[in-house]
Short mmCIF file of C-alpha atoms in Angstrom, two decimals:
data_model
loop_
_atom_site.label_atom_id
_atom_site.label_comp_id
_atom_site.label_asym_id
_atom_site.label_seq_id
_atom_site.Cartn_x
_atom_site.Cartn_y
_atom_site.Cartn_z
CA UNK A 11 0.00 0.00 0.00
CA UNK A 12 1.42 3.43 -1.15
CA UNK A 13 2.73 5.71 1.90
CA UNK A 14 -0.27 8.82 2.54
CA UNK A 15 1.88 12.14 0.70
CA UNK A 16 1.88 14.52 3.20
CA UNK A 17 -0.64 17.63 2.33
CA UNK A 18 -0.08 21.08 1.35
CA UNK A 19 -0.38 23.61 4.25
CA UNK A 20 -3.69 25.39 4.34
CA UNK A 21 -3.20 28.85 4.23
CA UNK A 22 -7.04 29.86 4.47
CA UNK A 23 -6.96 30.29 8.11
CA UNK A 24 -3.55 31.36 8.91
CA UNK A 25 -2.93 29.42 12.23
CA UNK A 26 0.09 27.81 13.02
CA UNK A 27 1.03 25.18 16.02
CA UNK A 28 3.99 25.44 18.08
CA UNK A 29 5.30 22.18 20.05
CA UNK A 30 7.20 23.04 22.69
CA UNK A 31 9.26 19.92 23.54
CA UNK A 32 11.19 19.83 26.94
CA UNK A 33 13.91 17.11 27.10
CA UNK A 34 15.76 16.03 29.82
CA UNK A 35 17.74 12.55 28.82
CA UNK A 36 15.37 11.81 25.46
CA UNK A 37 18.12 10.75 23.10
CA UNK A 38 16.32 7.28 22.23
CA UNK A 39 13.07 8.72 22.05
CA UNK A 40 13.90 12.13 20.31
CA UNK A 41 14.29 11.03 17.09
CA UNK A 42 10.34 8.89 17.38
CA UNK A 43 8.56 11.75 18.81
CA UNK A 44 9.58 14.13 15.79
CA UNK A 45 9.40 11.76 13.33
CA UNK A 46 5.60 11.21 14.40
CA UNK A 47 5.11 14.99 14.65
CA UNK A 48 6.17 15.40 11.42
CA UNK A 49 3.87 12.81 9.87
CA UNK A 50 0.88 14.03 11.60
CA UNK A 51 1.41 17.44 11.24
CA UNK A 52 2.45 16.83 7.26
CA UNK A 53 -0.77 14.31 6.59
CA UNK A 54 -2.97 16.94 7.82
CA UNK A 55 -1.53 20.32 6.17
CA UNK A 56 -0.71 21.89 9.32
CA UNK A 57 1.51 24.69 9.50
CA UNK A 58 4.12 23.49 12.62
CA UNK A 59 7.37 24.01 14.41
CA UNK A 60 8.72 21.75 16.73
CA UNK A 61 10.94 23.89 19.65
CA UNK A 62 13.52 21.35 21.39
CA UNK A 63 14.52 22.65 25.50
CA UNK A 64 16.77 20.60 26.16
CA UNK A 65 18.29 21.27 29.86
CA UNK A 66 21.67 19.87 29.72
CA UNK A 67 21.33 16.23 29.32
CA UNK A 68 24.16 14.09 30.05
CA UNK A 69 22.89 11.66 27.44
CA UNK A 70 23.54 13.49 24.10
CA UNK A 71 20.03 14.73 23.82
CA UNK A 72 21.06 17.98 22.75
CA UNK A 73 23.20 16.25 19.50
CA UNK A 74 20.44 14.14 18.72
CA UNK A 75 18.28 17.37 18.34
CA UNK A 76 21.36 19.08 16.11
CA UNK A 77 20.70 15.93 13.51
CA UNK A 78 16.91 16.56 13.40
CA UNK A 79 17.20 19.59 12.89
CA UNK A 80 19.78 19.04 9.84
CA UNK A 81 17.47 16.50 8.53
CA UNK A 82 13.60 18.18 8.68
CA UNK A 83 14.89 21.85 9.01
CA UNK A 84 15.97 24.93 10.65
CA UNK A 85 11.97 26.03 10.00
CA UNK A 86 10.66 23.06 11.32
CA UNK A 87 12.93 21.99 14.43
CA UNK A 88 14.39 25.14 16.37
CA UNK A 89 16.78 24.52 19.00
CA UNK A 90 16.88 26.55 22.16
CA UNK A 91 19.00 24.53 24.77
CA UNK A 92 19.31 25.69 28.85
CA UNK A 93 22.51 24.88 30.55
CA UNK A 94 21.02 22.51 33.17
CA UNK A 95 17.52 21.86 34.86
CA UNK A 96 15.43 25.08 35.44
CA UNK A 97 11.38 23.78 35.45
CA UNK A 98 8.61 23.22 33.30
CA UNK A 99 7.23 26.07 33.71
CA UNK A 100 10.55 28.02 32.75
CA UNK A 101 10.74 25.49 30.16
CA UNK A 102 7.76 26.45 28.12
CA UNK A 103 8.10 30.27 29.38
CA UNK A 104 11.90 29.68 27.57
CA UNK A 105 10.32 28.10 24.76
CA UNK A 106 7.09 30.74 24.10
CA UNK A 107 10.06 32.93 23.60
CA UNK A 108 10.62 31.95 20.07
CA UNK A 109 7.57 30.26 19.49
CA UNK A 110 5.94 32.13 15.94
CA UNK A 111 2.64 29.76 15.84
CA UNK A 112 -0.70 31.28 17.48
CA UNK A 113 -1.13 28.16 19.29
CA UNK A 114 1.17 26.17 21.46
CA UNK A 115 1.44 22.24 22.21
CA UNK A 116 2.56 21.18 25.00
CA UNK A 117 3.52 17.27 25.24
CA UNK A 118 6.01 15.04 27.08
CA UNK A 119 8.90 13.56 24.55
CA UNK A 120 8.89 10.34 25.90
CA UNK A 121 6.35 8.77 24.02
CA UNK A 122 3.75 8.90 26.54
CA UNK A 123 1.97 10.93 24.36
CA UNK A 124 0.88 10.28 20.80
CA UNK A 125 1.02 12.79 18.35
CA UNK A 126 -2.05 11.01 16.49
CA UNK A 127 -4.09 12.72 18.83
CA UNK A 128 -3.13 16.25 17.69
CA UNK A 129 -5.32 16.83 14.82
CA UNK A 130 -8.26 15.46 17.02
CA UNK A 131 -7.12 18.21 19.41
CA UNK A 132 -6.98 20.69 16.70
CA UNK A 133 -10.66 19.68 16.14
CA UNK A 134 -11.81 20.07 19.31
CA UNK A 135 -10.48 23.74 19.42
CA UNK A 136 -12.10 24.57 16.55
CA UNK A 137 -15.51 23.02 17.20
CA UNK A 138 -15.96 25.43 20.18
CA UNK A 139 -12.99 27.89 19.57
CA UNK A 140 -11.68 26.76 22.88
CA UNK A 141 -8.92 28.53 25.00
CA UNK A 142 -6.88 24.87 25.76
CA UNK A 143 -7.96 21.88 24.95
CA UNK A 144 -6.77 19.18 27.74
CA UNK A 145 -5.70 15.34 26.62
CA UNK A 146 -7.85 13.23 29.38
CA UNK A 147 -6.89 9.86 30.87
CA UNK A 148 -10.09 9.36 32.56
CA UNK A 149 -13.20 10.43 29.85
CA UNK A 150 -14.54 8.42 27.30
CA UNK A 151 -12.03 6.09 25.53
CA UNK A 152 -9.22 7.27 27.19
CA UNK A 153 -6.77 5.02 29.29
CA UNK A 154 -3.58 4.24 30.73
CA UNK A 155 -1.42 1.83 29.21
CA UNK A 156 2.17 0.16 30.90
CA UNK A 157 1.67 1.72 34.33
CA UNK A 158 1.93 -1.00 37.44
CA UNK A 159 -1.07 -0.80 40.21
CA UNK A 160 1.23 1.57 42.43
CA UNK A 161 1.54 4.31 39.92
CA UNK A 162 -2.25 4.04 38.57
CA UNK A 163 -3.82 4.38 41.94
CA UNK A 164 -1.44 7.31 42.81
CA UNK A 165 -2.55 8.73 39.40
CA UNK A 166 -5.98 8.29 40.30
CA UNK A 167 -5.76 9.61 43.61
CA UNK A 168 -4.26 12.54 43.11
CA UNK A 169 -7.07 13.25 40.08
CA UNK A 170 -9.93 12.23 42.48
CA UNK A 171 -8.20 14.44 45.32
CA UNK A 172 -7.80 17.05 42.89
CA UNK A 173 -11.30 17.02 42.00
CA UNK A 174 -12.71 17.25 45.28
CA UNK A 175 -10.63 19.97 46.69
CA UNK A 176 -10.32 21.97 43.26
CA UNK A 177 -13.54 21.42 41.22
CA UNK A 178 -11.58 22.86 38.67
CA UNK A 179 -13.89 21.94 35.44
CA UNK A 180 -11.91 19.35 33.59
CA UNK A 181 -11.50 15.74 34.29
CA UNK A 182 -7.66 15.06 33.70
CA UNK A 183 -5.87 18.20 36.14
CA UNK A 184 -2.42 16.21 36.04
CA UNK A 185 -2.17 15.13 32.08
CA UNK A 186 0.71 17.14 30.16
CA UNK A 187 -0.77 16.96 26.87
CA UNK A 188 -2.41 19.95 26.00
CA UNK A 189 -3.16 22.81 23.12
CA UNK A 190 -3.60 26.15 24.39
CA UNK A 191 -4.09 29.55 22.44
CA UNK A 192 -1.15 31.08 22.92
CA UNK A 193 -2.03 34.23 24.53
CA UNK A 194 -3.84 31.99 27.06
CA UNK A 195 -0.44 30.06 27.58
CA UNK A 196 1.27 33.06 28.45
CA UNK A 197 -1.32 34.80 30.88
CA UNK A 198 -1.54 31.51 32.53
CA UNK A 199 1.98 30.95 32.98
CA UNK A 200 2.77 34.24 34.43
CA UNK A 201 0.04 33.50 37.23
CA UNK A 202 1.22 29.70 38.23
CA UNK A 203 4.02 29.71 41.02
CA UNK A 204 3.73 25.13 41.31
CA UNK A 205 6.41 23.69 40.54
CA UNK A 206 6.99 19.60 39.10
CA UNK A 207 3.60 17.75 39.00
CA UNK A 208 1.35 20.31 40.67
CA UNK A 209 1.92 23.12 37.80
CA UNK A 210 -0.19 21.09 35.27
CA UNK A 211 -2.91 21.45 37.78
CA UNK A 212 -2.48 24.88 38.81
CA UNK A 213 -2.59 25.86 35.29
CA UNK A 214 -6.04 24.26 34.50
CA UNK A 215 -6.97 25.73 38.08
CA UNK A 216 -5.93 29.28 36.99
CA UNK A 217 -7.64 29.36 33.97
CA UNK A 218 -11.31 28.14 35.68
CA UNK A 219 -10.36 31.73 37.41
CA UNK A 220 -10.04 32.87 34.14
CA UNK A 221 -12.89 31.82 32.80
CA UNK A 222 -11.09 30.48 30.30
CA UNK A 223 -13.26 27.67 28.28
CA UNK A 224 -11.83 24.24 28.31
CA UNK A 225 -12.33 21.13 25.72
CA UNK A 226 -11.32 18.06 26.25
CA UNK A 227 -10.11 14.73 24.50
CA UNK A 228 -9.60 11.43 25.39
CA UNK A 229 -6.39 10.22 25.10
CA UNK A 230 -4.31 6.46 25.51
CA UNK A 231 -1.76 7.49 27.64
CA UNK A 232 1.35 5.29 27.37
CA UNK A 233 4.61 4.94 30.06
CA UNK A 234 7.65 5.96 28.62
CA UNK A 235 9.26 3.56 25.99
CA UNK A 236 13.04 4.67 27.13
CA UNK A 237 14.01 5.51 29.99
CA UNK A 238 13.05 5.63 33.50
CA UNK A 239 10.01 7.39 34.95
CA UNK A 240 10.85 10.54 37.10
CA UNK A 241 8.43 10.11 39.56
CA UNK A 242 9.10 9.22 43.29
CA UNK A 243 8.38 9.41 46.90
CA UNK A 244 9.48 13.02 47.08
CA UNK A 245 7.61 13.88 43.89
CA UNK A 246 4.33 12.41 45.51
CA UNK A 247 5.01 14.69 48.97
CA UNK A 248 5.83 17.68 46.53
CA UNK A 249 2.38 17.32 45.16
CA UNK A 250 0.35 16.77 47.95
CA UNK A 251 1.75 19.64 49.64
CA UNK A 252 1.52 22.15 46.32
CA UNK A 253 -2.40 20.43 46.39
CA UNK A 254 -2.99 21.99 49.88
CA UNK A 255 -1.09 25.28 49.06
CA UNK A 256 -3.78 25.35 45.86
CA UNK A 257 -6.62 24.43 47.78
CA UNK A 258 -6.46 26.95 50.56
CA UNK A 259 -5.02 30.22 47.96
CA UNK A 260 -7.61 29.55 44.65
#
C-alpha cells in the first residue's frame, strides 16, 4: 500500500502550532517523537514548528536534536537549549520565547503521548474555539497503558483528590498533553508559582479563574518507551503539599 503524501499547508486560516518539547535525557526517544510529529502534522496540512529545550542532558540529547534539525529543518525543528535543569514552567516560558505559531502544544517527549491525537485536538479547538484543549486519561475512551497498580492508583488519587478539593472543570488536572491559544499560555503561565507535578494542575486551576473555556479529548496514555520514569516518593510529597497550598489560595 502506497505511503499517505503529506498535504499542502492550508493557508485559508492562517494558524500555526507550536510544540514546545522539553527534554531532559530523550536521546532514544527524540528522534520517534519528531518523526511522528512530522507525519501528523504533514498528513494533515498543518503549518508546525517543533521547539527542542533541552536542559543539559548528560545523554547526548542535545546532539540528537542538532541531527533533526539538519534532517527536517531549521523552519521546522528550532533549538533553544538551557545549561542545566530550570522547570517546566521556565521550560515552556523559555520556549514561548521563540515560538511564531498562534497556538502552542505542550507534550512530554517520551512517548507517553501520541502525536495522532493532535489533529483530534486541533478539532476540538475549533468546534468550540476553545482557549486549551486538555488530553484526558479518565473520559470516554481514554486510558492508561504500561503503568503498574502503584503508579495508577497514585494517578488516580491525586485526580480524584484534585477534583474534590479543586472542582476545577476538567477531568484530567495532572495530564501534560495539552493545546492552548497562545495568549492563554502566556497569561496563565505568568500567574502559576507550582512547581513539578502540581503546575499542570495549577494551570487548569488558573484558567477556571479565568474563565477560560476548556475542551477536552480522550487520550491512551502510554509509560515511557526509554528511559526511567521521574516520579518518586518526594515527587508524591511535593504534590500533595503544592495540592494543599492550591486548595487553601484559589
Amino acid at each position: 500500500m502506497a505511503s499517505r503524501k503529506p498535504l499542502q499547508p492550508n493557508r485559508v486560516n492562517g494558524d500555526k502550532y507550536s510544540v514546545l518539547l522539553p527534554t531532559y535525557n530523550e536521546r532514544e526517544n527524540l528522534p520517534l517523537i519528531v518523526w511522528l510529529l512530522v507525519k501528523y502534522f504533514g498528513e494533515n496540512g498543518y503549518y508546525y514548528e517543533i521547539i527542542v529545550i533541552d536542559d543539559g542532558s548528560p545523554d547526548g540529547t542535545l546532539e540528537v536534536a542538532e541531527q533533526l534539525q539538519k534532517i527536517y529543518g531549521e523552519d521546522k525543528i528550532l533549538l533553544r537549549p538551557r545549561e542545566k535543569k530550570l522547570g517546566l514552567g521556565t521550560a515552556y516560558i523559555h520556549g514561548m520565547r521563540h515560538a511564531t505559531g498562534n497556538f502552542i502544544i505542550i507534550m512530554d517527549a517520551d512517548l507517553s503521548h501520541h502525536p495522532k491525537f493532535i489533529p483530534q485536538f486541533i478539532k476540538k479547538q475549533k468546534e468550540g474555539d476553545y482557549d486549551l484543549v486538555s488530553g484526558t486519561r479518565y473520559q470516554g475512551n481514554g486510558g492508561v497503558y504500561g503503568w503498574d497498580l502503584r503508579r495508577k492508583l497514585i494517578s488516580r488519587g491525586a485526580n480524584f483528590l484534585s477534583q474534590v478539593l479543586l472542582r476545577p472543570g476538567a477531568s484530567d488536572l495532572t495530564g501534560s498533553f495539552r493545546l492552548y491559544k497562545k495568549n492563554v499560555l502566556e497569561s496563565l503561565v505568568e500567574r502559576c508559582v507550582s512547581k513539578g507535578y502540581v503546575f499542570q494542575m495549577e494551570m487548569i486551576v488558573r484558567a477556571r479563574q479565568l474563565n477560560y473555556t476548556i475542551g477536552e479529548v480522550p487520550i491512551s496514555f502510554v509509560d515511557r518507551v526509554y528511559g526511567e520514569s521521574k516520579l518518586g516518593g518526594n515527587e508524591i510529597v511535593s504534590f500533595v503539599k503544592g495540592l494543599l497550598t492550591l486548595f487553601a489560595t484559589t
